[in-house]
Amino acid sequence: MAAKIKPLLVQEVVERHTLSILVDNEAGVLGRITGLFSSRGYNIESLTVADITEDEAVSRITIVTSGPRRVIDQIRAQLDRLVPVHSVTDLSELGPFVERELALVKVAGTGEKRVEALRLADIFRARPVDTSTQSFVFEISGSTTKVDQFIELMREVGLVEVARGGVVALSRGATAQ
Amino acid sequence: MQGRETMGRDGGSREMSGADIIVRALVDLGVDTIFGYPGGAVLPIYDALFRQKQIRHILVRHEAGAVHAAEGYARSTGKPGVVLVTSGPGATNAVTGIADALLDSIPIVVLTGQVATHLIGSDAFQECDTVGITRHCSKHNYLVKETSRLGGTIHEAFHIATTGRPGPVVVDIPKDVQVATARYERPARFEHKTYRPKVKGDLAAIEAAVEMLAVAERPILYVGGGVINSGPGASQLLRDLARLTKAPVTSTLMGLGAFPASDPQFLGMLGMHGTYEANLAMNQCDLMLCLGARFDDRVTGKLDGFSPHSRKIHVDIDPSSFNKTVRVDLAIEGDVGHVLEDMVKLWRARGHQAQPQDDWWSRIKGWRAKQSLAFTQEGEKIQPQHAIRALWEATHKKNPIITTEVGQHQMWAAQHFDFEQPNKWLTSGGLGTMGYGLPAAIGAQLGNPKSLVIDIAGEASIQMNIQELGTATQYDLPVKVFVLNNEYMGMVRQWQDLTYEGRHSHSYSDSLPDFVKLAEAYGWKGIRIETLDQLEQGIADMLAHDGPVFVDCMVERHANCFPMIPSGATHTEMLLGPDQVAGKVDKSAEALV
C-alpha cells in the first residue's frame, strides 16, 4: 500500500526568476553553484557561464530557476553565502531586463519542406550558418519562448538536432547591476 | 635547532618549503595545538612539525577522532581547532567531523595532504577528490597548487572559519607544494574581496525590535548556539536583556549554558525533548525573539502549528537562516552579541518598562507544575535520569565541561545536567554524530587542562570512537567517560517503540565488551556501577582518580526519554510519559524523521 505523504506546506505560486551571479573565476566555482542547487533541491532551467572581465578574474553566471518566492529568496541567500560569490542579482525582481538565448537548429529535407524551412527561418530572423543540398543549420537568437517556437515549427519541416546556449541576461539602462 | 632557525621571526622574506610555511603560518595565527594522523601525503609537514617546538601535535587513533577533538577544543576555548590528515582515506575519514562542524557552526581548519599536482586525476595511490567531496560539507575549501599561495591561503582559511557564521574550512595541499619553496610573509590586516560578514545589526531594525519587545505581553527569548559562538559577552548581555524585558528564556540543545539553568526566568530546553513549559510558552507567546538559533525541525515540530499567534524577530549572522523554514516578521542580520548590546542600550535609553506579565508568568507556572522532567527512582536499578542528576550533584561545583555522544543519554544529559555558563556543553546537535563525545572531551581537556571534563556516553555510541582511549592515555589527559549502559541503541529502540509497535530491529547492543577490562587494557581506570547503592561511591571514585576513568554505569534498560514531541506533531501535543505512547503513527508522520 503506497503511503500518501502530505505536503508540508500548501501549494504556492511558482515563479520563474533569472539570477545574475558574479563570481571569482577560480577552479571549482561552477561546481559550488550547481552543487548547491542539486544538494538543496532547487531547479535549474538554464545556466550559462563565461568570464567577463579583461583579466578573466570574474565570471558571470546566469541561472534561470523556478520556485515559490520563499524558495527564490533562499536561493539568493544561499548563493550569497558562498565565499567566491561577489554578488547575486535577481533580474526578475530588479526591474526591466533583456534576456537572450542562442540556438543552432539542424533541419534536413528536400523540396517544399526545404523551402518552407527557409521561409520560417526568415520570419524568425534565423540565419543559415551551414548549408548542404539536403540540410541547413540555422542560428537563432531571442527570448526563450521565441527559440522554443522556432524549434517547434522546425519539427514539421525536418528537424534533426538542436544545440542551445542557455539564457544570458542584463538589466536595462546605463548602470551595471 | 636548525628548525628553530627556519622558523625565526626574521624568516619572512626568506625562501621556505611549503611545509615550513604551513607551520610558520599556524604559529603566526596563534595555533598551539593540532590534532592529526600522519600519512604519505603529509610527511613533509610532519617533518616540519618535528623540527619545531611551538605547536603541540596530538596523535589521534583515527582521523574522525581528530576532527571531533578539534571541535571540542574549539567549542570549549572559543579558538579555532586545527586538524592535519593525509590524502585519500585520511581525508574521507575526516568528512563526518567536517559535516558535523558545518551543521553546528564550529570553527575548525582541516589541512589535508594530497597527491602531487602532476598525479591529480590519475587515480594515484591514496588519491581522492578532497575538495569535491568536502565542497558541500565545509564552509569553504581550497586546493593549493602553488607554494607561493600557501601562506596566504592558510591565513584566509582561518579568517573564514572564525568570522561570520563559524564553520569548517578545508585546505588540500599536494605533496609537491609542501616540498617546493617560496617566500612567506605574514599578511597585514586581512580583508577579503568578496567575503565580508555583517557584524553590526541595522539600527533601524534593532529599534523596531526593541519597540516590539516593549509592547509584548507574552514575550519569549529563544536562544541558540549563536549566542555561544558570539563569545561570553553575548551570554552576559542576554542576561541583561532578560532582566530588562522580564521575558522567559528557552534554549536549543546547542545554546545550553548561554543562559544560567538556575535562573528563575529559564524554562529549560525546547523542542522534541524539551520541557513542557518551554514548548507551551513558545506556542502561546505573542512575541518571539530568536537569538542565534535557526528554527531547526527538532525545535519547531510541525511547521504549520508552530507558534501560531506570535510576531517573530530573528537575529542571525547568516542571512540564509531567515525565512528558511519559519517566516519571521523582522530579521536582523548581525552578530548576536553586537545586536544584543544595541538592544540593551536602546531599551535603557528609551526608558522602556516591560509590560506587566503576571498573567503570562502565572500560565508558565501552571505549565511548570506539570513537572515534565520528573522521574521516579525506586528499587535498586538505576534510572538513567537519576544517574545524570547524581553526576551533576557531585560535580557541578567544579564547573565541569560535559561532552556527549548521541542518543537517549544525550537528551537526558541536556535535560538533567544544569549549565550555568557557556562553552561547558559540547554535543553534536545538527548532524547527530555518534562517537563525538570521547574525542571532543580529549580536545576540550587539552584546551582546558585544569577543568574536569566528562563524556556522558551510551554503550553504543562510545564504541564508535573508542580507539581514542589510547590518545587520552598517551597525553596523560584525565578525561572521564560516564557510560549510561542500557544495552540498547536506546533512541533507535525508543522510536521503534513509538512508531513500529516495539519491533526492535537491530537496536540491541549485543556482544558488548567488558568495558572495565577494555579501559584497563588502555591504561585507564575502569569502574562498574551496577546498583543504586554503588552510584555515589562510583562517582566519587571516578572523581578521586587523577587520570582517565571509564565508568560503566548499568541503568534501567527500558527507560525511554520523555517528554517528547512525536514526529509530525506540534508543541501542544507532547507526550509526557510512556503511558501516552500509542506504538504506531500514521504514514505521513512515519516519513518525517
JSON list of N, CA and C in Angstrom, two decimals, chain A residues 107-120 132-136 138 156-158:
[
{"chain": "A", "resi": 107, "resn": "VAL", "atom": "N", "xyz": [18.19, 21.21, -39.76]},
{"chain": "A", "resi": 107, "resn": "VAL", "atom": "CA", "xyz": [16.98, 20.74, -40.42]},
{"chain": "A", "resi": 107, "resn": "VAL", "atom": "C", "xyz": [17.39, 20.04, -41.71]},
{"chain": "A", "resi": 108, "resn": "ALA", "atom": "N", "xyz": [16.80, 18.88, -41.99]},
{"chain": "A", "resi": 108, "resn": "ALA", "atom": "CA", "xyz": [17.11, 18.19, -43.27]},
{"chain": "A", "resi": 108, "resn": "ALA", "atom": "C", "xyz": [15.82, 17.94, -44.04]},
{"chain": "A", "resi": 109, "resn": "GLY", "atom": "N", "xyz": [15.91, 18.05, -45.35]},
{"chain": "A", "resi": 109, "resn": "GLY", "atom": "CA", "xyz": [14.72, 17.82, -46.16]},
{"chain": "A", "resi": 109, "resn": "GLY", "atom": "C", "xyz": [14.95, 18.32, -47.57]},
{"chain": "A", "resi": 110, "resn": "THR", "atom": "N", "xyz": [14.05, 17.98, -48.44]},
{"chain": "A", "resi": 110, "resn": "THR", "atom": "CA", "xyz": [14.15, 18.46, -49.82]},
{"chain": "A", "resi": 110, "resn": "THR", "atom": "C", "xyz": [12.80, 19.00, -50.26]},
{"chain": "A", "resi": 111, "resn": "GLY", "atom": "N", "xyz": [12.82, 19.65, -51.39]},
{"chain": "A", "resi": 111, "resn": "GLY", "atom": "CA", "xyz": [11.57, 20.10, -51.99]},
{"chain": "A", "resi": 111, "resn": "GLY", "atom": "C", "xyz": [10.86, 21.15, -51.17]},
{"chain": "A", "resi": 112, "resn": "GLU", "atom": "N", "xyz": [9.54, 21.03, -51.07]},
{"chain": "A", "resi": 112, "resn": "GLU", "atom": "CA", "xyz": [8.70, 22.04, -50.44]},
{"chain": "A", "resi": 112, "resn": "GLU", "atom": "C", "xyz": [9.08, 22.25, -48.97]},
{"chain": "A", "resi": 113, "resn": "LYS", "atom": "N", "xyz": [9.47, 21.17, -48.26]},
{"chain": "A", "resi": 113, "resn": "LYS", "atom": "CA", "xyz": [9.85, 21.27, -46.85]},
{"chain": "A", "resi": 113, "resn": "LYS", "atom": "C", "xyz": [11.06, 22.17, -46.67]},
{"chain": "A", "resi": 114, "resn": "ARG", "atom": "N", "xyz": [12.00, 22.03, -47.62]},
{"chain": "A", "resi": 114, "resn": "ARG", "atom": "CA", "xyz": [13.23, 22.82, -47.56]},
{"chain": "A", "resi": 114, "resn": "ARG", "atom": "C", "xyz": [12.90, 24.30, -47.77]},
{"chain": "A", "resi": 115, "resn": "VAL", "atom": "N", "xyz": [12.02, 24.57, -48.71]},
{"chain": "A", "resi": 115, "resn": "VAL", "atom": "CA", "xyz": [11.61, 25.96, -48.97]},
{"chain": "A", "resi": 115, "resn": "VAL", "atom": "C", "xyz": [10.89, 26.53, -47.75]},
{"chain": "A", "resi": 116, "resn": "GLU", "atom": "N", "xyz": [10.02, 25.72, -47.17]},
{"chain": "A", "resi": 116, "resn": "GLU", "atom": "CA", "xyz": [9.24, 26.17, -46.01]},
{"chain": "A", "resi": 116, "resn": "GLU", "atom": "C", "xyz": [10.17, 26.47, -44.81]},
{"chain": "A", "resi": 117, "resn": "ALA", "atom": "N", "xyz": [11.19, 25.62, -44.63]},
{"chain": "A", "resi": 117, "resn": "ALA", "atom": "CA", "xyz": [12.14, 25.84, -43.55]},
{"chain": "A", "resi": 117, "resn": "ALA", "atom": "C", "xyz": [12.80, 27.19, -43.70]},
{"chain": "A", "resi": 118, "resn": "LEU", "atom": "N", "xyz": [13.23, 27.52, -44.94]},
{"chain": "A", "resi": 118, "resn": "LEU", "atom": "CA", "xyz": [13.88, 28.81, -45.19]},
{"chain": "A", "resi": 118, "resn": "LEU", "atom": "C", "xyz": [12.94, 29.97, -44.92]},
{"chain": "A", "resi": 119, "resn": "ARG", "atom": "N", "xyz": [11.69, 29.78, -45.34]},
{"chain": "A", "resi": 119, "resn": "ARG", "atom": "CA", "xyz": [10.67, 30.84, -45.20]},
{"chain": "A", "resi": 119, "resn": "ARG", "atom": "C", "xyz": [10.43, 31.13, -43.71]},
{"chain": "A", "resi": 120, "resn": "LEU", "atom": "N", "xyz": [10.27, 30.04, -42.94]},
{"chain": "A", "resi": 120, "resn": "LEU", "atom": "CA", "xyz": [10.05, 30.21, -41.48]},
{"chain": "A", "resi": 120, "resn": "LEU", "atom": "C", "xyz": [11.26, 30.86, -40.82]},
{"chain": "A", "resi": 132, "resn": "SER", "atom": "N", "xyz": [23.82, 22.34, -46.89]},
{"chain": "A", "resi": 132, "resn": "SER", "atom": "CA", "xyz": [24.13, 21.31, -47.88]},
{"chain": "A", "resi": 132, "resn": "SER", "atom": "C", "xyz": [22.89, 21.20, -48.76]},
{"chain": "A", "resi": 133, "resn": "THR", "atom": "N", "xyz": [22.93, 20.39, -49.77]},
{"chain": "A", "resi": 133, "resn": "THR", "atom": "CA", "xyz": [21.75, 20.28, -50.63]},
{"chain": "A", "resi": 133, "resn": "THR", "atom": "C", "xyz": [20.60, 19.61, -49.88]},
{"chain": "A", "resi": 134, "resn": "GLN", "atom": "N", "xyz": [20.94, 18.92, -48.80]},
{"chain": "A", "resi": 134, "resn": "GLN", "atom": "CA", "xyz": [19.93, 18.20, -48.03]},
{"chain": "A", "resi": 134, "resn": "GLN", "atom": "C", "xyz": [19.51, 18.92, -46.75]},
{"chain": "A", "resi": 135, "resn": "SER", "atom": "N", "xyz": [20.33, 19.91, -46.31]},
{"chain": "A", "resi": 135, "resn": "SER", "atom": "CA", "xyz": [20.11, 20.40, -44.93]},
{"chain": "A", "resi": 135, "resn": "SER", "atom": "C", "xyz": [20.53, 21.85, -44.72]},
{"chain": "A", "resi": 136, "resn": "PHE", "atom": "N", "xyz": [20.06, 22.39, -43.61]},
{"chain": "A", "resi": 136, "resn": "PHE", "atom": "CA", "xyz": [20.52, 23.70, -43.11]},
{"chain": "A", "resi": 136, "resn": "PHE", "atom": "C", "xyz": [20.87, 23.57, -41.63]},
{"chain": "A", "resi": 138, "resn": "PHE", "atom": "N", "xyz": [20.53, 26.43, -38.84]},
{"chain": "A", "resi": 138, "resn": "PHE", "atom": "CA", "xyz": [20.14, 27.82, -38.59]},
{"chain": "A", "resi": 138, "resn": "PHE", "atom": "C", "xyz": [20.69, 28.29, -37.26]},
{"chain": "A", "resi": 156, "resn": "GLU", "atom": "N", "xyz": [8.17, 20.22, -37.95]},
{"chain": "A", "resi": 156, "resn": "GLU", "atom": "CA", "xyz": [7.30, 19.84, -39.06]},
{"chain": "A", "resi": 156, "resn": "GLU", "atom": "C", "xyz": [8.01, 19.83, -40.40]},
{"chain": "A", "resi": 157, "resn": "VAL", "atom": "N", "xyz": [9.19, 20.47, -40.46]},
{"chain": "A", "resi": 157, "resn": "VAL", "atom": "CA", "xyz": [9.88, 20.52, -41.75]},
{"chain": "A", "resi": 157, "resn": "VAL", "atom": "C", "xyz": [11.21, 19.79, -41.73]},
{"chain": "A", "resi": 158, "resn": "GLY", "atom": "N", "xyz": [11.39, 18.89, -40.75]},
{"chain": "A", "resi": 158, "resn": "GLY", "atom": "CA", "xyz": [12.58, 18.03, -40.79]},
{"chain": "A", "resi": 158, "resn": "GLY", "atom": "C", "xyz": [13.66, 18.32, -39.78]}
]
